Short mmCIF file of C-alpha atoms in Angstrom, two decimals:
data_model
loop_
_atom_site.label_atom_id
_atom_site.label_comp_id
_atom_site.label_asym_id
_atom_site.label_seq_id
_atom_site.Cartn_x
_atom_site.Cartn_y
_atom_site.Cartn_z
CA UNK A 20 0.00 0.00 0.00
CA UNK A 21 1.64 3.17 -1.21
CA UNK A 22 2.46 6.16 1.67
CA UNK A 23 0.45 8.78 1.13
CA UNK A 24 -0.82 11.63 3.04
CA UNK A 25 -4.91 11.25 3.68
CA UNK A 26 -5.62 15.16 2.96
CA UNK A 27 -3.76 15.24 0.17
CA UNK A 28 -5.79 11.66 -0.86
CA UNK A 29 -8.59 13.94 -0.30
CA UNK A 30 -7.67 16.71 -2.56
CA UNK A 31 -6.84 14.29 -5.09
CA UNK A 32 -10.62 12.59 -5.21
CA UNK A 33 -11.88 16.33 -5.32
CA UNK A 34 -9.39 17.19 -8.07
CA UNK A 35 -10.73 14.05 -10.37
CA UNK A 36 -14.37 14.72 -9.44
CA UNK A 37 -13.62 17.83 -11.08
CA UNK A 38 -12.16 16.80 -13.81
CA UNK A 39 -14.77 14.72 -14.50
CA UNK A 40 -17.74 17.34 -14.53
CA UNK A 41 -15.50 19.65 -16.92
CA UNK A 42 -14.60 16.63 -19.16
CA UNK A 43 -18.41 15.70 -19.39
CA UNK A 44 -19.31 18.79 -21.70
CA UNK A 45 -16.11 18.45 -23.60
CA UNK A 46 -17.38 14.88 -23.81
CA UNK A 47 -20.23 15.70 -25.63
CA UNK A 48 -18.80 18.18 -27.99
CA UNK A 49 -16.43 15.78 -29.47
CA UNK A 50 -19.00 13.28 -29.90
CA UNK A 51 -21.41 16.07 -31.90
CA UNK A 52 -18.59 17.30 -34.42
CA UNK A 53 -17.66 13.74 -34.72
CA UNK A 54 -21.53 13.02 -35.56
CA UNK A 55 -21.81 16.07 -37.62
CA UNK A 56 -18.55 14.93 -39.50
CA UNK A 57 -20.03 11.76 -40.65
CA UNK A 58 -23.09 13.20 -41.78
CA UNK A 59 -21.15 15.72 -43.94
CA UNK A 60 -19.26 12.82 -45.46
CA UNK A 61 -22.65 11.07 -46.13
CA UNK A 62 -23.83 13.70 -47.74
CA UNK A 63 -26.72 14.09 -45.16
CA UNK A 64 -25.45 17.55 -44.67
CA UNK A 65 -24.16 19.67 -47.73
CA UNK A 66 -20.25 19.88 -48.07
CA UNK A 67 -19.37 23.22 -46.43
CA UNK A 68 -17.10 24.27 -49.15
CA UNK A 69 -17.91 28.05 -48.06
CA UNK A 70 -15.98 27.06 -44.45
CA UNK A 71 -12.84 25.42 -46.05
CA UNK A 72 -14.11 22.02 -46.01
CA UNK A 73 -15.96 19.35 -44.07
CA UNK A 74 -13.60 19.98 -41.08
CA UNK A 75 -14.30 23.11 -40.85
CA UNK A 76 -17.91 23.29 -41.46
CA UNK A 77 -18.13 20.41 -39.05
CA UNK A 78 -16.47 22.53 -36.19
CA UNK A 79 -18.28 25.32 -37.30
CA UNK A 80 -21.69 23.68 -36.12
CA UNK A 81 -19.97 22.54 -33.32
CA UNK A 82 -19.78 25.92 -32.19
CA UNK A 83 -22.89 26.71 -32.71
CA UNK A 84 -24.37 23.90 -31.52
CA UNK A 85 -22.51 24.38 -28.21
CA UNK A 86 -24.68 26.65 -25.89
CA UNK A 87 -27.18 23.84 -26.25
CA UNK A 88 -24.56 21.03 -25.91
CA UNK A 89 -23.59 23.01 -22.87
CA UNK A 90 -26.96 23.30 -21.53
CA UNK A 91 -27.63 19.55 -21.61
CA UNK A 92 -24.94 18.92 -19.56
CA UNK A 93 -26.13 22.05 -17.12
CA UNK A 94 -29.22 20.33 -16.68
CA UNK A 95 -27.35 16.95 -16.52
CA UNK A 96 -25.29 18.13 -13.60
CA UNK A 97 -28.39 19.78 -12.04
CA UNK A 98 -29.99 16.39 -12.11
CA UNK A 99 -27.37 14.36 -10.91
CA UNK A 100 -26.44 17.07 -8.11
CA UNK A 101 -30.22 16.91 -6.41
CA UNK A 102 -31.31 13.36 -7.51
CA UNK A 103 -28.44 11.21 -7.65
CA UNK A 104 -29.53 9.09 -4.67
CA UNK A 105 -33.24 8.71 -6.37
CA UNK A 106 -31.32 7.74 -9.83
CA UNK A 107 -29.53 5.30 -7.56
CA UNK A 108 -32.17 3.75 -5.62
CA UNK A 109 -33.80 3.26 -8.86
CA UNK A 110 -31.65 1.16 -10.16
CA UNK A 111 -30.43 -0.99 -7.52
CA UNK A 112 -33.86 -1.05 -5.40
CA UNK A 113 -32.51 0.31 -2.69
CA UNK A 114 -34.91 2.10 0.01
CA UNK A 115 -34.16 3.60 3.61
CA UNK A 116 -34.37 1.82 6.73
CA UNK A 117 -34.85 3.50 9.65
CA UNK A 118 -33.29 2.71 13.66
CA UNK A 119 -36.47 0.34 14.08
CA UNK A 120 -35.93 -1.40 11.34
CA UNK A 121 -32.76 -2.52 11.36
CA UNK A 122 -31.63 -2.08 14.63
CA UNK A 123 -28.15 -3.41 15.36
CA UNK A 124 -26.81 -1.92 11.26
CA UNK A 125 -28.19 1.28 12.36
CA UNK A 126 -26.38 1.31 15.80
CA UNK A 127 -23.42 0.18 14.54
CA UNK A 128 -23.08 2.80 12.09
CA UNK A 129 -24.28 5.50 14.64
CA UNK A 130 -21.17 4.25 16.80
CA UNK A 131 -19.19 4.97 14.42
CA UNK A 132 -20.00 8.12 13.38
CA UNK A 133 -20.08 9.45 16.54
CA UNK A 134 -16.32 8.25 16.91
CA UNK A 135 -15.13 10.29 14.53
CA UNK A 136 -17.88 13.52 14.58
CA UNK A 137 -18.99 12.94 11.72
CA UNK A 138 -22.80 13.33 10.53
CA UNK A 139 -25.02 10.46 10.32
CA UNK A 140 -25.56 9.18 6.78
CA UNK A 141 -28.91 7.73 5.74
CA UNK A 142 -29.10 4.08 5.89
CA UNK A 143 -30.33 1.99 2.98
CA UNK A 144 -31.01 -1.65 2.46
CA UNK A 145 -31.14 -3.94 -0.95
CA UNK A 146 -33.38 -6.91 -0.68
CA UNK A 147 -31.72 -9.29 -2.02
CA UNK A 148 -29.41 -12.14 -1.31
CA UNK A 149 -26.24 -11.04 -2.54
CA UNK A 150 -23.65 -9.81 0.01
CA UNK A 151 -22.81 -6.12 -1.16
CA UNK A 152 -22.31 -2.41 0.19
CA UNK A 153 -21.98 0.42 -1.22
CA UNK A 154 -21.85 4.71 0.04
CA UNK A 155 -23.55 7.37 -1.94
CA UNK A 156 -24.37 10.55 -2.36
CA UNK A 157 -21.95 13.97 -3.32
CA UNK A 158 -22.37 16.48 -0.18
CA UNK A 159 -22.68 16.89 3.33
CA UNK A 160 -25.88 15.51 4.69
CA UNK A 161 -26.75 13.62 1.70
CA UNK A 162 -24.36 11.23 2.07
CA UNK A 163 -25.78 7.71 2.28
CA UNK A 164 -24.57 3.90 3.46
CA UNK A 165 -26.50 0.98 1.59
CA UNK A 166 -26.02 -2.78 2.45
CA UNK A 167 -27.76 -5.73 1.12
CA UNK A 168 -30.03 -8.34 2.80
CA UNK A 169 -28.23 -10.96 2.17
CA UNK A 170 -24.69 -8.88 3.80
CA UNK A 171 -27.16 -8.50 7.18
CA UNK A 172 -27.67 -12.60 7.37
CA UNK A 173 -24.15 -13.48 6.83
CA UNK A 174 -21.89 -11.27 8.72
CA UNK A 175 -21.89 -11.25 12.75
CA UNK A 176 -22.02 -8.04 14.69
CA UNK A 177 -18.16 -7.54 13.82
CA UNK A 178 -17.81 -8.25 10.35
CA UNK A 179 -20.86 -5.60 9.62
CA UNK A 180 -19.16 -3.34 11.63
CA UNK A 181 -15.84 -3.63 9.69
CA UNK A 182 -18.11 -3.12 6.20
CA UNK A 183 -19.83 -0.10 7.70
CA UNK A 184 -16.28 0.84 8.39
CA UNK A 185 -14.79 1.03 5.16
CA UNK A 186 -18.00 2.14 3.24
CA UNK A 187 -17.71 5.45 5.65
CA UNK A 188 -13.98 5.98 4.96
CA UNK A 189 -15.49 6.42 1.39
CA UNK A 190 -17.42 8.99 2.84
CA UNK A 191 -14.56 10.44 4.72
CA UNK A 192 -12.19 10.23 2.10
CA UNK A 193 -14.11 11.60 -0.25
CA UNK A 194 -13.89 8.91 -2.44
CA UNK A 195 -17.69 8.79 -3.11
CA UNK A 196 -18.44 11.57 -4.67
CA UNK A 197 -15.84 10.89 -7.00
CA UNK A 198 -17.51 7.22 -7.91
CA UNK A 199 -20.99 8.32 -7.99
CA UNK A 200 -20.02 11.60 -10.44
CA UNK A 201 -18.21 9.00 -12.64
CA UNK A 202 -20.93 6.35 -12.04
CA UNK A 203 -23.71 9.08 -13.23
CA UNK A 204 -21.45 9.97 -16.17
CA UNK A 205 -20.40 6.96 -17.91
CA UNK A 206 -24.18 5.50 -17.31
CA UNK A 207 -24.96 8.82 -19.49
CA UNK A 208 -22.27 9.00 -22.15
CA UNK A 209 -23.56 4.52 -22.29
CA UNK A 210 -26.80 5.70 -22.96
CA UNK A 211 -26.24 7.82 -25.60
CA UNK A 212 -23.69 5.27 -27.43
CA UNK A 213 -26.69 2.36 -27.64
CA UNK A 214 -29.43 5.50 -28.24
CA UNK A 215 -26.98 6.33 -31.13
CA UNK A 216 -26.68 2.55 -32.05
CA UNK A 217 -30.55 2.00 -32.23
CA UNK A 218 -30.95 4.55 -34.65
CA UNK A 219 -28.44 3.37 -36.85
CA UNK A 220 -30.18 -0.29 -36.63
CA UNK A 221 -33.32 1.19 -36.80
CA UNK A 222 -32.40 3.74 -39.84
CA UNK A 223 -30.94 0.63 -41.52
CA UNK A 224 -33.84 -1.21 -41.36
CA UNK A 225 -36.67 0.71 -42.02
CA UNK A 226 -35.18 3.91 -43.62
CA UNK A 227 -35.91 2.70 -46.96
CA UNK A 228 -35.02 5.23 -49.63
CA UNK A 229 -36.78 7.88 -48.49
CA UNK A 230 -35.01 11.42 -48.14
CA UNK A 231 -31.96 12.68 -49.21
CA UNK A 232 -29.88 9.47 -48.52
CA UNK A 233 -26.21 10.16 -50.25
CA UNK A 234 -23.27 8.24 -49.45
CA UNK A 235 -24.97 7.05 -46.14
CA UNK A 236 -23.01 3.96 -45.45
CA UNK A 237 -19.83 6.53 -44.87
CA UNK A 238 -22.26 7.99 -42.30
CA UNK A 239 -23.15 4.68 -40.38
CA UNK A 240 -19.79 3.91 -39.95
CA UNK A 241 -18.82 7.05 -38.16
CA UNK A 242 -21.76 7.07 -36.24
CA UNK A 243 -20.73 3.61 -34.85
CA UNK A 244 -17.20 4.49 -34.49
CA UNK A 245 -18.33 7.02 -32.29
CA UNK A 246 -20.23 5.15 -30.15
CA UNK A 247 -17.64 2.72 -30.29
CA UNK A 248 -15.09 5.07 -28.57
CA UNK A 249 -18.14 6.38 -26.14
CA UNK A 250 -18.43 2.79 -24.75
CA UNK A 251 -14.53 2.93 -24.40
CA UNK A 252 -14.69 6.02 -22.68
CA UNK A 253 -17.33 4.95 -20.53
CA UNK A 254 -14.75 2.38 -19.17
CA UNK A 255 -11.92 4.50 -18.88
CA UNK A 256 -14.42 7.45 -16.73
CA UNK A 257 -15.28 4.10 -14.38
CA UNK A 258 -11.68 3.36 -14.33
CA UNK A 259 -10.33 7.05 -13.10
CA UNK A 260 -11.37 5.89 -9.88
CA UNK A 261 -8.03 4.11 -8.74
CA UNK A 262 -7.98 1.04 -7.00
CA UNK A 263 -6.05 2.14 -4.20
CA UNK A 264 -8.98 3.85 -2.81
CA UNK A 265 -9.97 -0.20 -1.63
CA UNK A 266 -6.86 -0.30 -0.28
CA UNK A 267 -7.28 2.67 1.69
CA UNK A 268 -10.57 2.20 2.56
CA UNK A 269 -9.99 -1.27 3.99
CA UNK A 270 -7.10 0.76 6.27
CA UNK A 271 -9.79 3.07 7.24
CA UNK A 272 -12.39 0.77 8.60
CA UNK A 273 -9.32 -0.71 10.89
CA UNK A 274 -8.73 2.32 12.31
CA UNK A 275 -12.54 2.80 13.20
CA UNK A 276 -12.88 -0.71 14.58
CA UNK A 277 -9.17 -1.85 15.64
CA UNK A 278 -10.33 -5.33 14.48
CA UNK A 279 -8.67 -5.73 11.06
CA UNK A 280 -9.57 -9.74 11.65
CA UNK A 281 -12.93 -8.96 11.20
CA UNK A 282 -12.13 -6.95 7.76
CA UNK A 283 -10.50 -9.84 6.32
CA UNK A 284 -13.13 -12.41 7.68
CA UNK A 285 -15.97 -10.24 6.11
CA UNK A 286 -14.01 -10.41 2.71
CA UNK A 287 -13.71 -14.13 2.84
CA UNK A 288 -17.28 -14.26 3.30
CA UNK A 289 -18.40 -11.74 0.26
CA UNK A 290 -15.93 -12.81 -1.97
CA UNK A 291 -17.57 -14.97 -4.87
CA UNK A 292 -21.19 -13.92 -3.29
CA UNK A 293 -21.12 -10.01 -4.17
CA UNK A 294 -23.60 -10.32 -7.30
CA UNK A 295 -26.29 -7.27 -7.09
CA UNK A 296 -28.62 -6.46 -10.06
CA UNK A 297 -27.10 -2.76 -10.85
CA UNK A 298 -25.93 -1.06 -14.08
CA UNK A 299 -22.06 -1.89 -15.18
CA UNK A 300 -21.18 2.01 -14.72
CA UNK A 301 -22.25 1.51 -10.86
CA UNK A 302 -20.12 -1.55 -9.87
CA UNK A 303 -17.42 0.59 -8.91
CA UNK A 304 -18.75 1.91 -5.67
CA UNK A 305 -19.44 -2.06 -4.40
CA UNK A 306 -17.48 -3.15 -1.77
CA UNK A 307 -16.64 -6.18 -3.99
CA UNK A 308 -17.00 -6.41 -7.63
CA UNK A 309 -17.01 -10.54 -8.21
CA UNK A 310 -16.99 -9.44 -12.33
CA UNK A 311 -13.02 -8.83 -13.39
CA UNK A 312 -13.35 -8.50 -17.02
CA UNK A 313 -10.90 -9.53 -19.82
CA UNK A 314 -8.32 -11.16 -17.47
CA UNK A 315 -8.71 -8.08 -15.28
CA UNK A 316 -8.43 -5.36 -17.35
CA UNK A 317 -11.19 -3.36 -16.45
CA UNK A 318 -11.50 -4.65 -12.92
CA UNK A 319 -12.62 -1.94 -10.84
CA UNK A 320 -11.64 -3.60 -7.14
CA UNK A 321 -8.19 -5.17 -6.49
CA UNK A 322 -8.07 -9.34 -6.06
CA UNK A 323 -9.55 -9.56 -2.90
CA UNK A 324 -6.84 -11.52 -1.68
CA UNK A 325 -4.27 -8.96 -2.58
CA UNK A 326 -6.64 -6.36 -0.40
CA UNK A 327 -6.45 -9.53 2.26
CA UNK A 328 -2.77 -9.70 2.08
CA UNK A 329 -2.11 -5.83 2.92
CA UNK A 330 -4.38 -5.96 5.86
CA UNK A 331 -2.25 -8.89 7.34
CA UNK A 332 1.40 -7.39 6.44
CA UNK A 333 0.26 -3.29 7.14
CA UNK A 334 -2.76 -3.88 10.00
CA UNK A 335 -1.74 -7.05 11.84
CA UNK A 336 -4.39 -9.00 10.67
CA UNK A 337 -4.72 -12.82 10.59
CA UNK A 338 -6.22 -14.82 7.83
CA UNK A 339 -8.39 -17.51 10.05
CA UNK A 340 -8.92 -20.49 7.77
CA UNK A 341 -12.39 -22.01 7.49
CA UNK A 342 -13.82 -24.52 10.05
CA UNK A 343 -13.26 -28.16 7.77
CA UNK A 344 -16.02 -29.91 5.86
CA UNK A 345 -18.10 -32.30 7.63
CA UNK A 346 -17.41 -35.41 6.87
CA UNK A 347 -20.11 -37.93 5.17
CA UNK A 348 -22.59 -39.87 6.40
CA UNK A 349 -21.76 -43.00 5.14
CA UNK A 350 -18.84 -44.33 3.13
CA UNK A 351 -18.52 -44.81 -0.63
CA UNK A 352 -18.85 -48.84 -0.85
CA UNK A 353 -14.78 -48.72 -2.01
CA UNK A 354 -13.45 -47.45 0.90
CA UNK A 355 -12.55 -50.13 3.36
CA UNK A 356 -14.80 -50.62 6.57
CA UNK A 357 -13.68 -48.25 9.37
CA UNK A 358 -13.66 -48.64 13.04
CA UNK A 359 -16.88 -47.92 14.66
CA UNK A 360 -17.56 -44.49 16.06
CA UNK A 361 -17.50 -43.97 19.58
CA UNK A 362 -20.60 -44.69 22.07
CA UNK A 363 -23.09 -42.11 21.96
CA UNK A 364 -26.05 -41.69 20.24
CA UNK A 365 -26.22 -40.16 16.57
CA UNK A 366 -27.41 -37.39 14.90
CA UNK A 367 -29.12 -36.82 11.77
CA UNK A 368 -26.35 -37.06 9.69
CA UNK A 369 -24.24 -39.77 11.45
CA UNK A 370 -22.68 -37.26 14.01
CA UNK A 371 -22.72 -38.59 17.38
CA UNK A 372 -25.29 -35.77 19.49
CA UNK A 373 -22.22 -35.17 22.19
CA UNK A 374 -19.98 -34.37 20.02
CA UNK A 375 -18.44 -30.35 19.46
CA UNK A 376 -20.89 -28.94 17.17
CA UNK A 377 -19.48 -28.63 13.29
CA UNK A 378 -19.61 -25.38 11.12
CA UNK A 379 -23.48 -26.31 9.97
CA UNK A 380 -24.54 -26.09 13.87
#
């Protein structure tokens, strides 16, 4: 785990949220002189020989198509400013669970808040079985904590704890408002790539030869070059988000619990489980993303046994092994007759009633 200082981690997850919301409009512009390019070159639009070519008459109209480019994104960033929670529990199914509710989550995360001064974020829970958590939200006293059913029935009291942990070290960090800006973003700049793709399908199929069609095919390719490159950048907006901030989040919930056991023992138990029905452009926030991509290109967590490994050699944690199978009830008719088991009387599955109880107890 790299030394670095935890304001200046903080300035840099403001300085790439930034980035982001002045790269979105840019964004945009590219993709319209791109568009307006290929239409030019399809003959769709006429040749702007008066401008010096189809360059220049293509950036021309970019120009003055950008006050409205730039109001889209206005009204973008207005949107996901005041409503990126609702966006979010929209697509996950995520809802808010109050102290009555969900008792010992909501304590637990109280605790911890009030460790460290900080303001209570809302918490939120996903009915389903898969064990995930994610933080949300892009200001103070907006901020929210979700967790998933199936996290709640699987972790004890101090594996939960240890999630909370690290989800509010997001928070703390800042590290959330940088995921859920590029979250917002690429699901955007996604949407427009397969809006741009349907109507090239759809054009292709029932477009017929009506209009002015010209050299269209030149047209159809650009178009899905574009939106090509727009899925592309999609990736690379989710991927700004560097996978350190795991890393450091993981540090963070050991310094709010002092039980870094419990960390690792909570990633054991996720890992392989973390599936949640959510858009690919939101995976980055999860605590664990199960889906690595081409041999782990566009992974957007570290190996969780690389995140495992730093907690044991940086936080003193220990890697407790899991309790051993039980064995079977009978033996395979190939394997030689054993001694018989001690007195006692059996259980349901051949285990005599007195003995310790195994991991299924």
């Amino acid at each position: 785990m790299p030394a670095l200082g935890l304001q200046t981690y903080i300035w840099n997850n403001n300085i790439r949220s930034g980035l982001l919301l002045l790269g979105f409009p840019v964004l945009l512009l590219g993709m319209v002189f791109c568009l307006t390019l290929g239409m030019i070159w399809g003959g769709l639009l006429p040749p702007g020989d008066a401008y010096g070519g189809a360059a220049a008459y293509a950036l021309h109209l970019m120009i003055v198509d950008a006050p409205l480019a730039l109001v889209a994104a206005g009204v973008w960033f207005v949107i996901a400013y005041f409503f990126n929670q609702t966006i979010i529990d929209f697509a996950t199914g995520s809802r808010a669970v109050t102290r009555d509710e969900e008792r010992d989550a909501y304590n637990l995360l109280e605790n911890l808040c009030i460790s460290r001064g900080l303001t209570m974020p809302t918490l939120r829970v996903i009915e389903t079985d898969g064990m995930n958590a994610f933080a949300s939200g892009v200001h103070e006293g907006r901020f929210s904590v979700t967790v998933t059913r199936g996290l709640l029935q699987t972790l004890d009291r101090d594996e939960l704890e240890a999630v909370l942990g690290h989800e509010l070290t997001h928070i703390i960090n800042r590290d959330v408002r940088t995921m859920v800006v590029a979250a917002i973003f690429a699901g955007i700049i996604t949407l427009i790539c397969q809006i741009i793709y349907r109507s090239i399908m759809w054009g292709a199929v029932g477009g017929g030869g009506r209009g002015r069609r010209g050299n269209v095919g030149i047209f159809l390719l650009v178009a899905l070059a574009v939106g090509a490159i727009g899925y592309v950048l999609a990736i690379v907006i989710r991927m700004a988000i560097s996978r350190t901030r795991e890393y450091v989040a993981d540090a963070g919930s050991v310094e709010l619990t002092h039980n870094p056991d419990a960390m690792i023992s909570a990633l054991q138990k996720v890992a392989g489980h973390t599936h949640l029905d959510a858009p690919q452009s939101m995976r980055a926030m999860f605590l664990e993303d199960d889906d690595e991509g081409i041999m782990g290109l566009f992974a957007t967590h570290p190996p969780v046994d690389k995140r495992i490994a730093a907690l044991t050699q940086y936080a003193g944690g220990r890697i407790i092994p899991p309790a051993p199978a039980s064995p079977p009830a009978q033996a395979s008719p190939a394997t030689p007759p054993s001694d018989p088991p001690p007195a006692g009387p059996a259980g349901p599955w051949g285990q005599r009633r007195d003995a310790p109880p195994g991991p299924w107890s």
